[in-house]
Tab-separated table of C-alpha atoms in Angstrom:
chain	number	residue	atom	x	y	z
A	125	UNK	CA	-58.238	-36.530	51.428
A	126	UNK	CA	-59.883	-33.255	51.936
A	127	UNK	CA	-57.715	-30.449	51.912
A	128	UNK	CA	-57.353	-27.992	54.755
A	129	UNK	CA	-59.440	-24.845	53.500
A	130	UNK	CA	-58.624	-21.439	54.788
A	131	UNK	CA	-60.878	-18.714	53.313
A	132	UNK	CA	-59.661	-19.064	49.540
A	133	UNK	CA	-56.419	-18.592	47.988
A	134	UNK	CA	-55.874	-15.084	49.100
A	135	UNK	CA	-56.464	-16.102	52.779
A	136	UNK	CA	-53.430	-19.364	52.098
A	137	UNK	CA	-51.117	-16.425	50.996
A	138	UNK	CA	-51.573	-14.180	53.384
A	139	UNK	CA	-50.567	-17.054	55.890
A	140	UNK	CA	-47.997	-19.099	54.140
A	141	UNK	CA	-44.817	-18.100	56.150
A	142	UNK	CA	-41.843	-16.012	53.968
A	143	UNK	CA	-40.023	-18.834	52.339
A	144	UNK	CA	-43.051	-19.982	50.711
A	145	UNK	CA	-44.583	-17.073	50.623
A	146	UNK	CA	-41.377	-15.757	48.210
A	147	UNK	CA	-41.119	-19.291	46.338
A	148	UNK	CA	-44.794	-20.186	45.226
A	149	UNK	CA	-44.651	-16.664	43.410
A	150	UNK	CA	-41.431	-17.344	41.511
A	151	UNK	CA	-42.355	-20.732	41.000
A	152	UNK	CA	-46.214	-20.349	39.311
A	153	UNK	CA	-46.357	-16.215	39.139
A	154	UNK	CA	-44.185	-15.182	37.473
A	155	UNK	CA	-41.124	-12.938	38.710
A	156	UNK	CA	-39.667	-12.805	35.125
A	157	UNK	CA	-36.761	-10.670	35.933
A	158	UNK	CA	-35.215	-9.116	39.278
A	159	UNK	CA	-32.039	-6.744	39.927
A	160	UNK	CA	-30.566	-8.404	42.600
A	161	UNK	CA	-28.554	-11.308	42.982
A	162	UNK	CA	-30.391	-13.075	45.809
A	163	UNK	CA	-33.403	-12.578	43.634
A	164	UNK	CA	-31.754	-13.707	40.371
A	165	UNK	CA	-30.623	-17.036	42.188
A	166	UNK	CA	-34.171	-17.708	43.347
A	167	UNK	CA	-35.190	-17.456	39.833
A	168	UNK	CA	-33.242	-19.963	38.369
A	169	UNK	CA	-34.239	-22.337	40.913
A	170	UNK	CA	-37.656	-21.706	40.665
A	171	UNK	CA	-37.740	-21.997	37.061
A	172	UNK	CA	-35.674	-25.084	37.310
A	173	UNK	CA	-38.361	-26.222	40.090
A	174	UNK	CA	-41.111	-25.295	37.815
A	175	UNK	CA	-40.035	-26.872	35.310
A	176	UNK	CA	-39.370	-30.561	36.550
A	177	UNK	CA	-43.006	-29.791	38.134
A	178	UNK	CA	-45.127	-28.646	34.879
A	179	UNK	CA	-43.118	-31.566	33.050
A	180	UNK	CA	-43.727	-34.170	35.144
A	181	UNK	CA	-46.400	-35.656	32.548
A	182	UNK	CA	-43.209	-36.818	30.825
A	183	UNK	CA	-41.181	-38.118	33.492
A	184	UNK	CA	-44.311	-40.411	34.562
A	185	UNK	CA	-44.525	-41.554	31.274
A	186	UNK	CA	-41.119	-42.322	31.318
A	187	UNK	CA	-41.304	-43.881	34.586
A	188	UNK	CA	-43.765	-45.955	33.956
A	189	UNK	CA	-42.031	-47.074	30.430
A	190	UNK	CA	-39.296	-48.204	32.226
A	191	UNK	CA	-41.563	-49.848	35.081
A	192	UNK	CA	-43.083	-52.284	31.958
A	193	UNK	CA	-39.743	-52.317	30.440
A	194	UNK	CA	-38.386	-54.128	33.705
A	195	UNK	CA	-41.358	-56.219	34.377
A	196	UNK	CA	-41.396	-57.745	30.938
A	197	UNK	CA	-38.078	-58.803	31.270
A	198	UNK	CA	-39.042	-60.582	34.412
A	199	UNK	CA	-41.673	-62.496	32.771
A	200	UNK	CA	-40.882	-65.223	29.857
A	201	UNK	CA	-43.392	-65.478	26.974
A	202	UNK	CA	-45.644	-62.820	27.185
A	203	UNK	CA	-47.534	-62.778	24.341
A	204	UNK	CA	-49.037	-58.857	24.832
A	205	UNK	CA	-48.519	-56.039	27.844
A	206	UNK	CA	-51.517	-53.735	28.736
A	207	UNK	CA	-50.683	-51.010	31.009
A	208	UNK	CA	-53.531	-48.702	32.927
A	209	UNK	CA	-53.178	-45.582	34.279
A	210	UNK	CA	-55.401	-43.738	36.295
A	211	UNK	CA	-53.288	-40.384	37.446
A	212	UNK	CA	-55.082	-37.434	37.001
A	213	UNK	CA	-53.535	-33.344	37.899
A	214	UNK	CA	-54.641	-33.518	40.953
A	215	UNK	CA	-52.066	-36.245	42.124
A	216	UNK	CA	-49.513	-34.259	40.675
A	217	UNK	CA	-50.727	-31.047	42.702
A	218	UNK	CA	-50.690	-33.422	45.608
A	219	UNK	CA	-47.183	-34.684	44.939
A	220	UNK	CA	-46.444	-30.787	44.340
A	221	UNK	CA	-47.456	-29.392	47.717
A	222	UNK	CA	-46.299	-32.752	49.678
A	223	UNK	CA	-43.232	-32.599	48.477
A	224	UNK	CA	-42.625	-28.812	48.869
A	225	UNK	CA	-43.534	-28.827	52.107
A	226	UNK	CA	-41.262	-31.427	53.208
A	227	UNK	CA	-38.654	-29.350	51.804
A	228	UNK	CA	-40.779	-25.909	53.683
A	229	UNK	CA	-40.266	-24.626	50.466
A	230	UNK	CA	-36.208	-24.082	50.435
A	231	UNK	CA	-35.215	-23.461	46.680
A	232	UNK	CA	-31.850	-24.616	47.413
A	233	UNK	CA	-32.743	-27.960	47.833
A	234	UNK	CA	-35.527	-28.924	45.749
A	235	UNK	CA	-33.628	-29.684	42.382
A	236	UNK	CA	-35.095	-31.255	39.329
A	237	UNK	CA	-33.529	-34.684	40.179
A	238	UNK	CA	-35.340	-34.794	43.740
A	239	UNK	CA	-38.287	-33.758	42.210
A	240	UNK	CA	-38.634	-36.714	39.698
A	241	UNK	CA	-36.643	-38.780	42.142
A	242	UNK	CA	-39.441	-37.887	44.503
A	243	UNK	CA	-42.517	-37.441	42.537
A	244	UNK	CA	-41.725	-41.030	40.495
A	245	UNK	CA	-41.073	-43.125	43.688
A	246	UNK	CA	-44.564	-42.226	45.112
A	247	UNK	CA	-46.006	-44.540	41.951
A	248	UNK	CA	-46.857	-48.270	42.696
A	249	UNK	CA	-47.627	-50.660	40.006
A	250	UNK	CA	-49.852	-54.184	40.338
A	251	UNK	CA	-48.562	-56.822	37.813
A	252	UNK	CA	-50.489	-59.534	37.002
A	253	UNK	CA	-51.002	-62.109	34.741
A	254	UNK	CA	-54.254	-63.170	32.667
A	255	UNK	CA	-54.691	-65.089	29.840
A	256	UNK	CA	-57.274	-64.686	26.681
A	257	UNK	CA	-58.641	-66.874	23.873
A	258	UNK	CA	-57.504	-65.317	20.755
A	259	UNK	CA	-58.213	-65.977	17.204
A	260	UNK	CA	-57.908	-70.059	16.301
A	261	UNK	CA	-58.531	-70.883	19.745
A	262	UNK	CA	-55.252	-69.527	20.586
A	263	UNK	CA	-54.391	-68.669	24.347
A	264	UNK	CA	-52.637	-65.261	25.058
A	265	UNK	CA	-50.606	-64.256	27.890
A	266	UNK	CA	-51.251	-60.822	28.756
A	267	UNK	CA	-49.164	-59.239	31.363
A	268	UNK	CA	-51.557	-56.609	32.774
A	269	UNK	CA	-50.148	-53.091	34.897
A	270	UNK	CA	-51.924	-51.039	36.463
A	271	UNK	CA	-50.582	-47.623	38.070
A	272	UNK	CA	-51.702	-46.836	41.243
A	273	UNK	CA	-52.675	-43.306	42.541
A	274	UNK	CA	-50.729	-41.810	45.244
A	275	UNK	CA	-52.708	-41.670	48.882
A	276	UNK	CA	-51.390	-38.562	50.006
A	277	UNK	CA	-52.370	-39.659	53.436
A	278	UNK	CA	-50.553	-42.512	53.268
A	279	UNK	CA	-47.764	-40.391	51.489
A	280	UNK	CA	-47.812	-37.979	54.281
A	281	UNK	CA	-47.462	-41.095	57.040
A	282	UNK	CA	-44.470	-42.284	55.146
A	283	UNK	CA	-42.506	-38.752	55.097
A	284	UNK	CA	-43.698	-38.628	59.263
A	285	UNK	CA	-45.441	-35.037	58.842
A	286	UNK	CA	-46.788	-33.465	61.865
A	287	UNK	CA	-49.771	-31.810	62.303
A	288	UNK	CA	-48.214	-28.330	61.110
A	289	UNK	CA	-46.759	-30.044	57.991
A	290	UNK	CA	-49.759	-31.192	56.648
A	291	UNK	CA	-51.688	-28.256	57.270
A	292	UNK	CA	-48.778	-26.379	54.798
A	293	UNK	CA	-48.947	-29.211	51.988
A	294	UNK	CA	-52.903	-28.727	52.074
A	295	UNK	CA	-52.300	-24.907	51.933
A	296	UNK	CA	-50.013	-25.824	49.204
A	297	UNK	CA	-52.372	-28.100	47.482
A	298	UNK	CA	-55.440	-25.457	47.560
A	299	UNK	CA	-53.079	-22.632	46.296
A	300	UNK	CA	-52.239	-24.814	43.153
A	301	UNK	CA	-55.691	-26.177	42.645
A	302	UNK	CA	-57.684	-22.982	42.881
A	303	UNK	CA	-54.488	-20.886	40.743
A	304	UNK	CA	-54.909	-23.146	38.023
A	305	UNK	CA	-50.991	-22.250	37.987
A	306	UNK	CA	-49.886	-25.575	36.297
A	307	UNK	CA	-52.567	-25.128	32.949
A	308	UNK	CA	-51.785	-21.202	32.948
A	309	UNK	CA	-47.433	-21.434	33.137
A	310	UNK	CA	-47.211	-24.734	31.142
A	311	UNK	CA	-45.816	-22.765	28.147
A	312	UNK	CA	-42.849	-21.366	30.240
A	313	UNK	CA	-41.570	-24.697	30.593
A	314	UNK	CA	-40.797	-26.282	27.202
A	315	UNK	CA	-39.799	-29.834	26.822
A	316	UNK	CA	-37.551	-30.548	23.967
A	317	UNK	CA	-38.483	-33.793	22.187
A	318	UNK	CA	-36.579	-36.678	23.182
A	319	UNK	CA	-34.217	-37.726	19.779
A	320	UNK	CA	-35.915	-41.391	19.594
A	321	UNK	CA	-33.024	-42.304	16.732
A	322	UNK	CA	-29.966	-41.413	19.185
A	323	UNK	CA	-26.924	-39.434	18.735
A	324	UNK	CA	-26.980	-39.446	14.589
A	325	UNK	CA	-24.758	-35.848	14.200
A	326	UNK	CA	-21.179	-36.908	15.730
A	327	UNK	CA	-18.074	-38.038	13.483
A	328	UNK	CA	-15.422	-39.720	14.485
A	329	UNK	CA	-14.003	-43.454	13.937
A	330	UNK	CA	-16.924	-45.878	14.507
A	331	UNK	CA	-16.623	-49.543	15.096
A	332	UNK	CA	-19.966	-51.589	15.141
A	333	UNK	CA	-20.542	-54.556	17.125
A	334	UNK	CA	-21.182	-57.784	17.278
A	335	UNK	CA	-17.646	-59.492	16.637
A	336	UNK	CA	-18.354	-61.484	19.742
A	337	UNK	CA	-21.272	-63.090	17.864
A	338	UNK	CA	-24.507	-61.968	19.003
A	339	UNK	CA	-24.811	-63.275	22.526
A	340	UNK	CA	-27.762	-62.598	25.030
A	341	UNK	CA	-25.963	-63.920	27.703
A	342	UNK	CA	-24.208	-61.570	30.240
A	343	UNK	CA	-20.978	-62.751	31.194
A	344	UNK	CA	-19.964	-61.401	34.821
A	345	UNK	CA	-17.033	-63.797	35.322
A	346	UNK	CA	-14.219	-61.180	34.543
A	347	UNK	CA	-15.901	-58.246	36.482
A	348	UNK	CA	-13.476	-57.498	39.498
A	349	UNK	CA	-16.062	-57.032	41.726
A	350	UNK	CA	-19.327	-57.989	41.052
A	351	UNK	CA	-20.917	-57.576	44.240
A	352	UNK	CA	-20.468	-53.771	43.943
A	353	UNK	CA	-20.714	-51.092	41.487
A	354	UNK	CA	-17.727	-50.000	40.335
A	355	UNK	CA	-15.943	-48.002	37.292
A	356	UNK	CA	-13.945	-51.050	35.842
A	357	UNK	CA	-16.971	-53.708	35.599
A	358	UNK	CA	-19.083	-51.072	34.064
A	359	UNK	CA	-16.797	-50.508	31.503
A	360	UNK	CA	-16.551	-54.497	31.077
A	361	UNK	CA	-19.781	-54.951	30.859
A	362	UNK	CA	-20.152	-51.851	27.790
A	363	UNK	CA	-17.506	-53.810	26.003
A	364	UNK	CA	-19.342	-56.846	26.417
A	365	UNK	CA	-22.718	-55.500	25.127
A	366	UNK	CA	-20.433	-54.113	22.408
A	367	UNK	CA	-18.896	-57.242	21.206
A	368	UNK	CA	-22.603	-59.097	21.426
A	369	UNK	CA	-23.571	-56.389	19.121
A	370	UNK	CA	-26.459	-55.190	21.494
A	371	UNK	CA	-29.136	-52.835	19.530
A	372	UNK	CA	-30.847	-49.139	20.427
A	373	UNK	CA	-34.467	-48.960	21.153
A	374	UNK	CA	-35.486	-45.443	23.016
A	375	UNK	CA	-36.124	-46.313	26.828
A	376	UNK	CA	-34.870	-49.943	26.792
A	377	UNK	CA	-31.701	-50.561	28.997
A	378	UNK	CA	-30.727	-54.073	28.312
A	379	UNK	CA	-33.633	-56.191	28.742
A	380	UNK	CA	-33.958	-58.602	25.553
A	381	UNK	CA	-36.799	-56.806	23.042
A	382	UNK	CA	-39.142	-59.524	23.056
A	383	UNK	CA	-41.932	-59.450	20.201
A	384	UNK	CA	-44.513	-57.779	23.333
A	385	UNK	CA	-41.990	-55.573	24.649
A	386	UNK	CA	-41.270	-54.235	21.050
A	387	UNK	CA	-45.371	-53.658	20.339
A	388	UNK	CA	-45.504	-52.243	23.824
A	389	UNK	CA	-42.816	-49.483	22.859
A	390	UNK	CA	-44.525	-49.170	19.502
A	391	UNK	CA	-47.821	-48.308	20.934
A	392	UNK	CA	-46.059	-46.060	24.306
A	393	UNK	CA	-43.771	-43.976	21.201
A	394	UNK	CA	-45.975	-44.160	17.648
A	395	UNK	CA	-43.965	-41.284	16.499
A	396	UNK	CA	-40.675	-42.477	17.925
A	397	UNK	CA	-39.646	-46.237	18.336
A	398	UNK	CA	-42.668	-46.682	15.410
A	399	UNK	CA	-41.131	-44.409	12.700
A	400	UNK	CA	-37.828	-46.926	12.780
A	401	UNK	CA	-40.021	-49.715	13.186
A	402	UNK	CA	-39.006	-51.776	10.190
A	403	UNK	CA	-35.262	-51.283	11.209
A	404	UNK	CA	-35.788	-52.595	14.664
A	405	UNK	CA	-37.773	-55.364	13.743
A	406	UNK	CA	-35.173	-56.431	10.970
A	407	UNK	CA	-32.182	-55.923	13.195
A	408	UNK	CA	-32.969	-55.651	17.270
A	409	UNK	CA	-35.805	-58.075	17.710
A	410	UNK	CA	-34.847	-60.998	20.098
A	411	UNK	CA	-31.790	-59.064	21.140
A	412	UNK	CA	-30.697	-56.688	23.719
A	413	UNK	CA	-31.111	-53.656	23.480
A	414	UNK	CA	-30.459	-50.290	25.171
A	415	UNK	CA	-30.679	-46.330	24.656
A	416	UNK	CA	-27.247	-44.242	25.371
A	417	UNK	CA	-28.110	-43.856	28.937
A	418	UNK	CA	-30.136	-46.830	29.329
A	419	UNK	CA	-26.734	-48.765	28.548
A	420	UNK	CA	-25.246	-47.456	32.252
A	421	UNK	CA	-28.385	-47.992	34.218
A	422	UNK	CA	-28.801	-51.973	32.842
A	423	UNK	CA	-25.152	-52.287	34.695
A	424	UNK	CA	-26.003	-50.261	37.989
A	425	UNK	CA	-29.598	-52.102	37.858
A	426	UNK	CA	-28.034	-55.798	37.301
A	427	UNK	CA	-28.717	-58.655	40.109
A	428	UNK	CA	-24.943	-60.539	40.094
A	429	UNK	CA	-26.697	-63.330	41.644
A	430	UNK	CA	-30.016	-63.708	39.077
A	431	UNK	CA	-28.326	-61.733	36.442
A	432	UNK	CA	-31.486	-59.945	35.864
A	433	UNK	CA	-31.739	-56.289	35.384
A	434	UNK	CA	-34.071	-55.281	37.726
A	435	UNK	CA	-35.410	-51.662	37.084
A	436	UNK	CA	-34.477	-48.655	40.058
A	437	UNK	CA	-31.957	-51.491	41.878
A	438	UNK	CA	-28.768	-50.863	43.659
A	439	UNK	CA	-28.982	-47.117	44.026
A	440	UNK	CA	-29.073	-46.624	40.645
A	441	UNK	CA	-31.409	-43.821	39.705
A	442	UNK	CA	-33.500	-43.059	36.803
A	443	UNK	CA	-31.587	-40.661	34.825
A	444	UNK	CA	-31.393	-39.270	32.301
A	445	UNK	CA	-28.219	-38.379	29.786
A	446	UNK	CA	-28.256	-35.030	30.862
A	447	UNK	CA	-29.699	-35.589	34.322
A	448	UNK	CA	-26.435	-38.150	35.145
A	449	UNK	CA	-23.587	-35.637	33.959
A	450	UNK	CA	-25.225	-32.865	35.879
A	451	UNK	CA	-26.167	-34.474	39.208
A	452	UNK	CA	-22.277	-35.799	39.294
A	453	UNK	CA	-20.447	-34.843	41.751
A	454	UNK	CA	-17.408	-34.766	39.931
A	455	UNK	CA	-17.584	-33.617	36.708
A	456	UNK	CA	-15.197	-31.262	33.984
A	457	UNK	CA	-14.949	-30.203	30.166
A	458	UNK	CA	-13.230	-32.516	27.957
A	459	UNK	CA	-9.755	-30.687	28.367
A	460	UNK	CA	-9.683	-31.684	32.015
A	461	UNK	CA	-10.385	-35.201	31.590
A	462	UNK	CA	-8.563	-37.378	33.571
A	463	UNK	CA	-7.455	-41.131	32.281
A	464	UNK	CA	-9.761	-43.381	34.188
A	465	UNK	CA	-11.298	-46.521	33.014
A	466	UNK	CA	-15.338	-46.108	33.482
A	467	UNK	CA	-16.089	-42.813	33.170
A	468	UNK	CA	-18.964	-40.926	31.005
A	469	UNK	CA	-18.490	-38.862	28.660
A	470	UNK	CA	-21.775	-36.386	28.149
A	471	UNK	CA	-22.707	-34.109	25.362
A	472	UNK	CA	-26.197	-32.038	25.681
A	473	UNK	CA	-28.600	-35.315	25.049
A	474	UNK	CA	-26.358	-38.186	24.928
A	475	UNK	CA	-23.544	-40.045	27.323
A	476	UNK	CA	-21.325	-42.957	26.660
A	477	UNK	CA	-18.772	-45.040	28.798
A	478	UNK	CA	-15.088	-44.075	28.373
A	479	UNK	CA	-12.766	-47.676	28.173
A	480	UNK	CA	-9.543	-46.302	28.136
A	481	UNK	CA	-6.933	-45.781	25.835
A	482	UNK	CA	-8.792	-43.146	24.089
A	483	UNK	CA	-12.219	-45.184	23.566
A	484	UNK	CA	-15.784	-45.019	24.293
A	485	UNK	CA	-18.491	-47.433	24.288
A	486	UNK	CA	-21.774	-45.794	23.481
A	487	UNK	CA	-25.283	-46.611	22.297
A	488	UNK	CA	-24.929	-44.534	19.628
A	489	UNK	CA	-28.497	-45.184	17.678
A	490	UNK	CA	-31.050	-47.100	16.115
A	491	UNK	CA	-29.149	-47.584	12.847
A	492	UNK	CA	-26.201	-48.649	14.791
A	493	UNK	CA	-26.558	-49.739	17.948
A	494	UNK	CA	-23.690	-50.455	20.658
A	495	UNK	CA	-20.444	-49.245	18.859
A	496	UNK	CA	-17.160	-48.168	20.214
A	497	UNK	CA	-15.962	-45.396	19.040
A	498	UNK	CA	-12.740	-42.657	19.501
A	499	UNK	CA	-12.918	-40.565	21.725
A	500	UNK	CA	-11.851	-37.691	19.750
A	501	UNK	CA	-14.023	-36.562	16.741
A	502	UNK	CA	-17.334	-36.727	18.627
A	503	UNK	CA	-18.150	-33.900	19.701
A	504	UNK	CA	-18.039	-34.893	23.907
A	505	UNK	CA	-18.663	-31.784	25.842
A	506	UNK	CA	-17.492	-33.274	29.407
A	507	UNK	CA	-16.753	-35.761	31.305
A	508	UNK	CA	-17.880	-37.313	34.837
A	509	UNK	CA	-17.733	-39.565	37.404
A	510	UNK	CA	-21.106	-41.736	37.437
A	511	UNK	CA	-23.399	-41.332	40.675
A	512	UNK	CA	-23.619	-44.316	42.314
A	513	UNK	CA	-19.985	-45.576	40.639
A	514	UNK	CA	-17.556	-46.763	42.571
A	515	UNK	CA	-14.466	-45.499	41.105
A	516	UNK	CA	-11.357	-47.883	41.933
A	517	UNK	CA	-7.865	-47.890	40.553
A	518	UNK	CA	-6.698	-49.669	37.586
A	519	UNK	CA	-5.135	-53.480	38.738
């Protein structure tokens, strides 16, 4: 697509209307301070904006991790996964301007979480399956994914812009591409790390797992409801992966790490999954497995009928720790906590499932794995109630 081309960058300013006019500045140029309130507010958002925006080389690598992570799950003896990508910045600028002006630019409602919700849903993926000669004669099965570039045509179709609306995203598009704004305010927006060994630095009463003897199978046949998402299945089903002694492997959320899922996440984190390599292989490998957060999602994603977990399903987003406590819609500091079966329990980072009785089941780390722990001693900054979580009373 060839964007719409008014006279330069200067010329797209001079014509954006006020809203974006006053946004695109505070979200690539820079108003580092302000004196008023109004001004102050627009900041924050902007730099929150900005942020999601200039990281979103992370959150499509995460995406996409947990795109394979799914699909190798859904196929049985793969011997090796090869993923292609072909993104470049210019989809991102696309999915920049597109998606600001279907929200004309309003700060108030273009939060981190829309933008990733947004920006990661646009990606398609082709599967397929092909199958080499390998050393001895051997036959591989390869499972092959490629990523597929956004159309922002097609994009455009999809989100029914008029004539006027895609004249703005172009505008959009040219004022990024010609700024160079993404390259220049990178450094404004640091990422921290992800901690690829889990939550090592709480105390507390720890209880590993696997008492129930190391089962793969998920057993829904207690859940109250399992046709619906609710607070006292999810906490079920934590106690369950508990019990089977389920491992921790960064980005997994219950899927069974296979021998080409685990050299897939070797070769996706080097410095991450591969620096507890050994570990895993010695105590995860052919088992379930699941990060803190990834141990919520495997419940909302989970098909009662196939029991598959099947990735981005039942209105489950992709969330992370932080990204689930703060995009709850009810939500309080530990000294406000109310006694309900199901909830989370968040600190900066890391989230676990509250059972009751002053419990949690979390997926604490790659040295242990899921554990159940007390609730007090572990340094649990708040509580909330889980979007997408139907919250029901106690039987």
């Amino acid at each position: 697509m060839e964007s719409k081309r008014f006279g330069g960058v200067l010329t797209v300013l001079i014509l954006l209307p006020a809203l974006v006019f006053a946004a695109i500045p505070n979200l690539f140029f820079g108003y580092g301070s302000s004196n008023t309130k109004d001004i102050a507010h627009m900041t924050e958002q902007a730099l929150t904006a900005g942020g999601a925006y200039l990281s979103l080389e992370g959150f499509e690598k995460t995406y996409i991790d947990s795109m394979v992570t799914g699909l190798a799950g859904e196929y049985e003896n793969i011997d090796k996964i090869e993923v292609s990508s072909t993104l470049e910045e210019e989809d991102l600028l696309w999915l920049i301007a597109i998606n600001s002006a279907a929200h004309q630019q309003n700060l108030n409602e273009i939060t981190a979480e829309e933008i990733q919700s947004f920006c990661t849903a646009r990606l398609s993926f082709g599967p397929s399956l092909d199958f080499l000669t390998g050393e001895g004669d051997l036959i591989q099965t390869v499972l092959k994914v490629e990523v597929q570039k956004p159309d922002p045509e097609a994009l455009m179709d999809q989100l029914g812009f008029d004539d006027e609306a895609r004249t703005w995203a172009g505008a959009l598009y040219e004022v990024l591409s010609e700024s160079g704004a993404l390259e220049k305010y990178r450094d404004r927006f640091p990422v921290p790390p992800p901690s690829y060994e889990g939550d090592t630095a709480g105390g507390g009463s720890i209880t590993p797992g696997g008492a129930g003897g190391g089962d793969n199978a998920i057993d829904i046949s207690a859940f109250i409801s399992p046709g619906t998402k609710n607070n006292l299945d999810l906490a079920a089903y934590a106690v369950q992966a508990w019990e089977n002694g389920w491992g921790y492997v960064w980005g997994t959320y219950g899927s069974v790490l296979t021998p080409s899922l685990f050299d897939y996440k070797l070769r996706q984190y080097p410095d991450g999954v591969g620096k507890y390599a050994d570990f895993i292989r010695n105590n995860w490998l052919n088992r379930r497995t699941a990060d803190c957060v990834g141990l919520i999602k495997g419940y909302g994603w989970l098909d009662a009928q196939s029991l598959e977990i099947r990735y981005g399903t039942n209105g489950m987003p992709d969330y992370g720790a932080n990204q689930m406590y703060q995009s709850a819609v009810e939500s309080g500091t530990m000294d406000t906590m109310p006694e309900v079966v199901g909830l989370a329990v968040w600190k900066s980072g890391h989230i676990g499932v509250y059972i009751g009785n002053g419990y949690v089941i979390e997926a604490m780390g790659t040295k242990y794995g899921v554990v159940k722990t007390e609730l007090a001693g572990r340094g649990w900054e708040g509580w909330c109630k889980i979007p997408s979580i139907h919250y029901l009373e106690e039987p």
